PDB file of C-alpha atoms in Angstrom:
ATOM      1  CA  GLU K   4    -105.222  79.787 127.945  1.00 87.00           C
ATOM      2  CA  ALA K   5    -102.177  77.563 127.416  1.00 86.00           C
ATOM      3  CA  GLN K   6    -103.301  73.986 127.551  1.00 95.00           C
ATOM      4  CA  VAL K   7    -103.183  70.415 126.321  1.00 98.00           C
ATOM      5  CA  THR K   8    -106.573  69.088 125.242  1.00 98.00           C
ATOM      6  CA  GLN K   9    -107.404  65.397 125.073  1.00 98.00           C
ATOM      7  CA  ASN K  10    -110.508  63.744 123.693  1.00 97.00           C
ATOM      8  CA  PRO K  11    -112.445  61.718 124.581  1.00 97.00           C
ATOM      9  CA  ARG K  12    -112.155  62.048 128.355  1.00 97.00           C
ATOM     10  CA  TYR K  13    -113.952  58.758 128.898  1.00 97.00           C
ATOM     11  CA  LEU K  14    -114.475  55.851 126.541  1.00 96.00           C
ATOM     12  CA  ILE K  15    -115.784  52.317 126.869  1.00 96.00           C
ATOM     13  CA  THR K  16    -115.139  50.143 123.864  1.00 95.00           C
ATOM     14  CA  VAL K  17    -114.883  46.502 122.895  1.00 96.00           C
ATOM     15  CA  THR K  18    -111.924  44.361 121.988  1.00 97.00           C
ATOM     16  CA  GLY K  19    -110.719  44.913 118.446  1.00 96.00           C
ATOM     17  CA  LYS K  20    -112.590  48.116 117.670  1.00 96.00           C
ATOM     18  CA  LYS K  21    -110.069  50.676 116.466  1.00 97.00           C
ATOM     19  CA  LEU K  22    -110.019  53.942 118.350  1.00 97.00           C
ATOM     20  CA  THR K  23    -108.102  57.185 118.395  1.00 98.00           C
ATOM     21  CA  VAL K  24    -107.458  59.468 121.340  1.00 98.00           C
ATOM     22  CA  THR K  25    -106.704  62.975 120.169  1.00 98.00           C
ATOM     23  CA  CYS K  26    -104.248  65.377 121.774  1.00 98.00           C
ATOM     24  CA  SER K  27    -103.772  69.011 120.867  1.00 98.00           C
ATOM     25  CA  GLN K  28    -101.611  71.740 122.409  1.00 98.00           C
ATOM     26  CA  ASN K  29    -101.723  75.485 121.787  1.00 96.00           C
ATOM     27  CA  MET K  30     -98.284  76.387 123.154  1.00 95.00           C
ATOM     28  CA  ASN K  31     -96.207  75.764 120.021  1.00 94.00           C
ATOM     29  CA  HIS K  32     -94.366  73.024 121.885  1.00 94.00           C
ATOM     30  CA  GLU K  33     -91.928  70.874 119.931  1.00 93.00           C
ATOM     31  CA  TYR K  34     -92.090  67.856 122.216  1.00 94.00           C
ATOM     32  CA  MET K  35     -95.203  65.754 122.835  1.00 96.00           C
ATOM     33  CA  SER K  36     -95.649  62.389 124.509  1.00 97.00           C
ATOM     34  CA  TRP K  37     -98.198  59.854 125.666  1.00 98.00           C
ATOM     35  CA  TYR K  38     -98.330  58.032 129.006  1.00 98.00           C
ATOM     36  CA  ARG K  39    -100.501  55.422 130.590  1.00 98.00           C
ATOM     37  CA  GLN K  40    -101.148  55.370 134.300  1.00 97.00           C
ATOM     38  CA  ASP K  41    -101.953  52.120 136.083  1.00 95.00           C
ATOM     39  CA  PRO K  42    -102.272  51.510 139.846  1.00 90.00           C
ATOM     40  CA  GLY K  43     -98.932  50.771 141.434  1.00 87.00           C
ATOM     41  CA  LEU K  44     -97.033  51.363 138.193  1.00 90.00           C
ATOM     42  CA  GLY K  45     -96.995  55.134 138.004  1.00 91.00           C
ATOM     43  CA  LEU K  46     -96.780  56.831 134.624  1.00 95.00           C
ATOM     44  CA  ARG K  47     -95.199  54.909 131.787  1.00 95.00           C
ATOM     45  CA  GLN K  48     -94.224  56.518 128.523  1.00 95.00           C
ATOM     46  CA  ILE K  49     -95.825  55.001 125.424  1.00 97.00           C
ATOM     47  CA  TYR K  50     -94.529  57.142 122.549  1.00 96.00           C
ATOM     48  CA  TYR K  51     -92.989  60.542 122.135  1.00 95.00           C
ATOM     49  CA  SER K  52     -92.399  63.010 119.359  1.00 95.00           C
ATOM     50  CA  MET K  53     -89.494  65.432 119.178  1.00 92.00           C
ATOM     51  CA  ASN K  54     -91.064  67.416 116.367  1.00 92.00           C
ATOM     52  CA  VAL K  55     -93.266  67.116 113.297  1.00 94.00           C
ATOM     53  CA  GLU K  56     -92.841  63.752 111.555  1.00 94.00           C
ATOM     54  CA  VAL K  57     -90.368  62.581 114.230  1.00 93.00           C
ATOM     55  CA  THR K  58     -91.628  59.965 116.687  1.00 96.00           C
ATOM     56  CA  ASP K  59     -90.109  57.186 118.749  1.00 94.00           C
ATOM     57  CA  LYS K  60     -91.071  54.436 121.155  1.00 94.00           C
ATOM     58  CA  GLY K  61     -91.212  54.866 124.895  1.00 92.00           C
ATOM     59  CA  ASP K  62     -91.179  52.032 127.405  1.00 91.00           C
ATOM     60  CA  VAL K  63     -94.573  50.453 126.587  1.00 96.00           C
ATOM     61  CA  PRO K  64     -95.316  50.999 122.864  1.00 97.00           C
ATOM     62  CA  GLU K  65     -96.849  47.594 122.045  1.00 97.00           C
ATOM     63  CA  GLY K  66    -100.379  47.858 120.703  1.00 97.00           C
ATOM     64  CA  TYR K  67    -100.187  51.597 120.044  1.00 98.00           C
ATOM     65  CA  LYS K  68     -99.415  53.850 117.107  1.00 98.00           C
ATOM     66  CA  VAL K  69     -98.908  57.595 116.886  1.00 98.00           C
ATOM     67  CA  SER K  70     -98.467  60.229 114.227  1.00 97.00           C
ATOM     68  CA  ARG K  71     -97.261  63.838 114.230  1.00 97.00           C
ATOM     69  CA  LYS K  72     -98.337  65.490 111.013  1.00 97.00           C
ATOM     70  CA  GLU K  73     -98.814  68.906 112.598  1.00 97.00           C
ATOM     71  CA  LYS K  74     -96.950  70.483 115.462  1.00 96.00           C
ATOM     72  CA  ARG K  75    -100.027  70.940 117.616  1.00 97.00           C
ATOM     73  CA  ASN K  76    -101.547  67.445 117.290  1.00 98.00           C
ATOM     74  CA  PHE K  77    -100.330  64.068 118.483  1.00 98.00           C
ATOM     75  CA  PRO K  78    -103.059  61.401 118.289  1.00 98.00           C
ATOM     76  CA  LEU K  79    -102.737  57.997 119.956  1.00 98.00           C
ATOM     77  CA  ILE K  80    -104.139  55.139 117.896  1.00 98.00           C
ATOM     78  CA  LEU K  81    -105.185  51.748 119.214  1.00 97.00           C
ATOM     79  CA  GLU K  82    -105.608  49.619 116.075  1.00 95.00           C
ATOM     80  CA  SER K  83    -107.063  46.602 117.878  1.00 97.00           C
ATOM     81  CA  PRO K  84    -107.645  47.392 121.537  1.00 97.00           C
ATOM     82  CA  SER K  85    -107.411  44.631 124.120  1.00 97.00           C
ATOM     83  CA  PRO K  86    -108.516  44.558 127.780  1.00 97.00           C
ATOM     84  CA  ASN K  87    -104.929  45.017 128.992  1.00 97.00           C
ATOM     85  CA  GLN K  88    -105.034  48.477 127.420  1.00 98.00           C
ATOM     86  CA  THR K  89    -107.703  49.540 129.893  1.00 98.00           C
ATOM     87  CA  SER K  90    -105.999  52.452 131.591  1.00 98.00           C
ATOM     88  CA  LEU K  91    -105.848  56.176 132.216  1.00 98.00           C
ATOM     89  CA  TYR K  92    -103.992  57.917 129.398  1.00 98.00           C
ATOM     90  CA  PHE K  93    -102.252  61.271 129.533  1.00 98.00           C
ATOM     91  CA  CYS K  94    -100.849  63.381 126.771  1.00 98.00           C
ATOM     92  CA  ALA K  95     -98.157  65.897 127.678  1.00 97.00           C
ATOM     93  CA  SER K  96     -96.046  68.465 125.895  1.00 96.00           C
ATOM     94  CA  SER K  97     -92.996  70.609 126.541  1.00 93.00           C
ATOM     95  CA  LEU K  98     -91.120  73.308 124.691  1.00 89.00           C
ATOM     96  CA  SER K  99     -88.367  70.772 124.103  1.00 79.00           C
ATOM     97  CA  SER K 100     -86.983  67.876 126.106  1.00 65.00           C
ATOM     98  CA  GLY K 101     -83.473  69.256 126.509  1.00 63.00           C
ATOM     99  CA  PHE K 102     -82.173  72.479 128.002  1.00 60.00           C
ATOM    100  CA  LEU K 103     -82.604  71.367 131.598  1.00 57.00           C
ATOM    101  CA  SER K 104     -81.696  74.622 133.263  1.00 55.00           C
ATOM    102  CA  SER K 105     -84.129  76.700 131.245  1.00 68.00           C
ATOM    103  CA  GLY K 106     -87.093  74.550 132.148  1.00 75.00           C
ATOM    104  CA  ALA K 107     -87.887  73.861 128.525  1.00 78.00           C
ATOM    105  CA  ASN K 108     -88.313  70.203 129.427  1.00 85.00           C
ATOM    106  CA  VAL K 109     -91.141  70.794 131.908  1.00 91.00           C
ATOM    107  CA  LEU K 110     -94.198  68.771 130.927  1.00 94.00           C
ATOM    108  CA  THR K 111     -97.710  70.195 130.678  1.00 96.00           C
ATOM    109  CA  PHE K 112    -100.290  67.435 130.908  1.00 98.00           C
ATOM    110  CA  GLY K 113    -103.750  67.090 129.469  1.00 98.00           C
ATOM    111  CA  ALA K 114    -106.705  66.223 131.703  1.00 98.00           C
ATOM    112  CA  GLY K 115    -106.495  62.523 130.891  1.00 98.00           C
ATOM    113  CA  SER K 116    -108.565  59.976 128.983  1.00 98.00           C
ATOM    114  CA  ARG K 117    -109.967  57.002 130.847  1.00 98.00           C
ATOM    115  CA  LEU K 118    -110.273  54.064 128.500  1.00 98.00           C
ATOM    116  CA  THR K 119    -112.046  50.783 129.243  1.00 97.00           C
ATOM    117  CA  VAL K 120    -111.766  47.892 126.805  1.00 97.00           C
ATOM    118  CA  LEU K 121    -114.283  45.099 127.340  1.00 96.00           C
TER     119      LEU K 121
ATOM    120  CA  GLY U  22     -83.202  50.568 131.279  1.00 67.00           C
ATOM    121  CA  GLN U  23     -83.041  53.340 133.806  1.00 72.00           C
ATOM    122  CA  GLN U  24     -85.348  52.955 136.790  1.00 81.00           C
ATOM    123  CA  VAL U  25     -86.377  55.336 139.514  1.00 90.00           C
ATOM    124  CA  MET U  26     -87.624  53.840 142.763  1.00 92.00           C
ATOM    125  CA  GLN U  27     -90.001  55.937 144.810  1.00 95.00           C
ATOM    126  CA  ILE U  28     -90.987  55.268 148.429  1.00 96.00           C
ATOM    127  CA  PRO U  29     -93.263  54.998 150.235  1.00 96.00           C
ATOM    128  CA  GLN U  30     -96.116  53.965 147.988  1.00 95.00           C
ATOM    129  CA  TYR U  31     -98.717  55.307 150.414  1.00 96.00           C
ATOM    130  CA  GLN U  32     -98.599  57.622 153.405  1.00 97.00           C
ATOM    131  CA  HIS U  33    -101.402  58.605 155.728  1.00 97.00           C
ATOM    132  CA  VAL U  34    -100.693  61.501 158.067  1.00 97.00           C
ATOM    133  CA  GLN U  35    -102.641  63.570 160.527  1.00 97.00           C
ATOM    134  CA  GLU U  36    -103.093  67.162 159.461  1.00 98.00           C
ATOM    135  CA  GLY U  37    -100.163  69.148 160.787  1.00 98.00           C
ATOM    136  CA  GLU U  38     -97.690  66.260 160.620  1.00 98.00           C
ATOM    137  CA  ASP U  39     -94.745  66.285 158.244  1.00 98.00           C
ATOM    138  CA  PHE U  40     -94.428  64.104 155.136  1.00 97.00           C
ATOM    139  CA  THR U  41     -91.481  62.984 153.044  1.00 98.00           C
ATOM    140  CA  THR U  42     -91.234  60.999 149.817  1.00 98.00           C
ATOM    141  CA  TYR U  43     -87.995  59.712 148.342  1.00 98.00           C
ATOM    142  CA  CYS U  44     -86.761  58.883 144.863  1.00 97.00           C
ATOM    143  CA  ASN U  45     -83.698  56.731 144.315  1.00 96.00           C
ATOM    144  CA  SER U  46     -81.737  55.772 141.231  1.00 92.00           C
ATOM    145  CA  SER U  47     -78.843  53.375 140.753  1.00 87.00           C
ATOM    146  CA  THR U  48     -77.333  55.708 138.171  1.00 89.00           C
ATOM    147  CA  THR U  49     -76.333  59.352 138.306  1.00 91.00           C
ATOM    148  CA  LEU U  50     -79.105  61.644 137.213  1.00 90.00           C
ATOM    149  CA  SER U  51     -78.785  64.842 135.201  1.00 88.00           C
ATOM    150  CA  ASN U  52     -81.996  66.231 136.610  1.00 89.00           C
ATOM    151  CA  ILE U  53     -85.073  65.347 138.585  1.00 93.00           C
ATOM    152  CA  GLN U  54     -88.538  66.818 138.376  1.00 94.00           C
ATOM    153  CA  TRP U  55     -91.419  66.611 140.833  1.00 97.00           C
ATOM    154  CA  TYR U  56     -95.097  66.580 139.888  1.00 98.00           C
ATOM    155  CA  LYS U  57     -98.275  66.537 141.953  1.00 98.00           C
ATOM    156  CA  GLN U  58    -101.488  64.856 140.877  1.00 98.00           C
ATOM    157  CA  ARG U  59    -104.638  65.693 142.809  1.00 98.00           C
ATOM    158  CA  PRO U  60    -107.273  62.940 143.072  1.00 96.00           C
ATOM    159  CA  GLY U  61    -109.050  62.702 139.723  1.00 95.00           C
ATOM    160  CA  GLY U  62    -106.648  65.209 138.189  1.00 97.00           C
ATOM    161  CA  HIS U  63    -103.573  65.294 136.031  1.00 98.00           C
ATOM    162  CA  PRO U  64     -99.908  65.695 137.011  1.00 98.00           C
ATOM    163  CA  VAL U  65     -98.833  69.270 137.537  1.00 98.00           C
ATOM    164  CA  PHE U  66     -95.206  70.342 137.578  1.00 97.00           C
ATOM    165  CA  LEU U  67     -93.811  71.458 140.926  1.00 97.00           C
ATOM    166  CA  ILE U  68     -90.069  71.885 140.497  1.00 95.00           C
ATOM    167  CA  GLN U  69     -86.913  70.744 138.752  1.00 93.00           C
ATOM    168  CA  LEU U  70     -83.530  70.137 140.396  1.00 93.00           C
ATOM    169  CA  VAL U  71     -80.357  70.060 138.353  1.00 90.00           C
ATOM    170  CA  LYS U  72     -77.366  70.753 140.611  1.00 93.00           C
ATOM    171  CA  SER U  73     -75.691  68.383 143.048  1.00 96.00           C
ATOM    172  CA  GLY U  74     -76.872  69.046 146.619  1.00 97.00           C
ATOM    173  CA  GLU U  75     -79.478  71.522 145.422  1.00 96.00           C
ATOM    174  CA  VAL U  76     -82.218  72.500 147.855  1.00 98.00           C
ATOM    175  CA  LYS U  77     -85.279  74.455 146.789  1.00 97.00           C
ATOM    176  CA  LYS U  78     -88.260  75.573 148.807  1.00 98.00           C
ATOM    177  CA  GLN U  79     -91.812  76.411 147.887  1.00 97.00           C
ATOM    178  CA  LYS U  80     -93.651  77.576 151.001  1.00 97.00           C
ATOM    179  CA  ARG U  81     -94.040  74.382 153.089  1.00 98.00           C
ATOM    180  CA  LEU U  82     -92.409  72.145 150.449  1.00 98.00           C
ATOM    181  CA  THR U  83     -88.675  71.461 150.467  1.00 98.00           C
ATOM    182  CA  PHE U  84     -87.001  69.648 147.598  1.00 98.00           C
ATOM    183  CA  GLN U  85     -83.509  68.176 147.757  1.00 98.00           C
ATOM    184  CA  PHE U  86     -81.176  66.635 145.193  1.00 97.00           C
ATOM    185  CA  GLY U  87     -78.521  64.353 146.632  1.00 97.00           C
ATOM    186  CA  GLU U  88     -74.838  65.175 146.503  1.00 96.00           C
ATOM    187  CA  ALA U  89     -74.223  62.173 144.257  1.00 95.00           C
ATOM    188  CA  LYS U  90     -77.272  63.068 142.126  1.00 94.00           C
ATOM    189  CA  LYS U  91     -78.738  59.610 142.654  1.00 95.00           C
ATOM    190  CA  ASN U  92     -81.575  60.481 144.974  1.00 96.00           C
ATOM    191  CA  SER U  93     -84.040  63.208 145.751  1.00 98.00           C
ATOM    192  CA  SER U  94     -86.638  63.977 148.365  1.00 98.00           C
ATOM    193  CA  LEU U  95     -89.750  66.078 148.768  1.00 98.00           C
ATOM    194  CA  HIS U  96     -90.603  67.131 152.308  1.00 98.00           C
ATOM    195  CA  ILE U  97     -93.839  68.826 153.317  1.00 98.00           C
ATOM    196  CA  THR U  98     -93.906  70.588 156.669  1.00 98.00           C
ATOM    197  CA  ALA U  99     -97.164  70.694 158.630  1.00 98.00           C
ATOM    198  CA  THR U 100     -99.373  69.026 156.050  1.00 98.00           C
ATOM    199  CA  GLN U 101    -102.750  70.450 155.155  1.00 97.00           C
ATOM    200  CA  THR U 102    -105.748  68.812 153.510  1.00 96.00           C
ATOM    201  CA  THR U 103    -104.848  70.644 150.308  1.00 97.00           C
ATOM    202  CA  ASP U 104    -101.661  68.564 150.125  1.00 98.00           C
ATOM    203  CA  VAL U 105    -103.646  65.407 149.373  1.00 98.00           C
ATOM    204  CA  GLY U 106    -102.640  63.721 146.134  1.00 98.00           C
ATOM    205  CA  THR U 107     -99.965  61.616 144.511  1.00 97.00           C
ATOM    206  CA  TYR U 108     -96.448  62.962 144.207  1.00 98.00           C
ATOM    207  CA  PHE U 109     -94.257  61.744 141.363  1.00 97.00           C
ATOM    208  CA  CYS U 110     -90.604  62.212 140.645  1.00 97.00           C
ATOM    209  CA  ALA U 111     -89.477  62.106 137.025  1.00 95.00           C
ATOM    210  CA  VAL U 112     -86.198  62.026 135.161  1.00 91.00           C
ATOM    211  CA  ASN U 113     -85.431  62.832 131.577  1.00 80.00           C
ATOM    212  CA  SER U 114     -81.767  63.754 131.766  1.00 63.00           C
ATOM    213  CA  GLY U 115     -82.031  65.983 128.742  1.00 56.00           C
ATOM    214  CA  THR U 116     -83.053  63.080 126.537  1.00 72.00           C
ATOM    215  CA  TYR U 117     -86.380  62.443 124.908  1.00 81.00           C
ATOM    216  CA  LYS U 118     -87.488  59.748 127.345  1.00 87.00           C
ATOM    217  CA  TYR U 119     -89.121  60.489 130.663  1.00 90.00           C
ATOM    218  CA  ILE U 120     -88.961  57.965 133.497  1.00 92.00           C
ATOM    219  CA  PHE U 121     -91.452  58.459 136.289  1.00 94.00           C
ATOM    220  CA  GLY U 122     -91.320  57.029 139.774  1.00 94.00           C
ATOM    221  CA  THR U 123     -94.286  54.937 140.876  1.00 93.00           C
ATOM    222  CA  GLY U 124     -95.590  57.803 142.982  1.00 95.00           C
ATOM    223  CA  THR U 125     -96.421  58.324 146.649  1.00 97.00           C
ATOM    224  CA  ARG U 126    -100.062  58.737 147.471  1.00 97.00           C
ATOM    225  CA  LEU U 127    -100.561  61.102 150.390  1.00 98.00           C
ATOM    226  CA  LYS U 128    -103.721  61.161 152.482  1.00 98.00           C
ATOM    227  CA  VAL U 129    -104.134  63.812 155.128  1.00 97.00           C
ATOM    228  CA  LEU U 130    -106.553  63.115 157.959  1.00 95.00           C
ATOM    229  CA  ALA U 131    -108.238  66.207 159.366  1.00 90.00           C
TER     230      ALA U 131
END
């Protein structure tokens, strides 16, 4: 089954304790991205990756790092989590982000990871 | 940066009533996508509009892209309880960044 898999689904941690949220897709998608969802703010893009070893900042990258060493994986790293990073996180992928008419830019989302930082 | 305003933020309707959510941009858009997120779930793609004035239908859902490509709407006819969720518009304009609207949360009262 084509899917995006995120882990963990739920996590409670403390301020300053490094954590990684993993994201893996089995669709051979070039494009992957991370979002955080907060009440009243919708989905905001944190980082994205156009392909292996190519990443760039989205609208809210502060406090986060990413890497794309393999095409299928795109982990989100919080080096020193703070309470304002408490949120619902989604990973998503698409075949590419261009080619509007072909639908290659349609995002497939993972199930989400709810993170609480105390 | 580019912003997409989505209204209303919330909408409660009686089952069988119609529902509409709107997305507006101050700049011309290359495309607009619509996603639905069920309560406790993740966003799921509904449709993409690319052409000026485009109208697409999916059963009771009608999607429109404005003539000036600065706004879009999603209209649901005769809502059902299965329509409950949050509806998001999103723009990426063929670039690598995706901008999502703030979403409209729909509640349907049986």
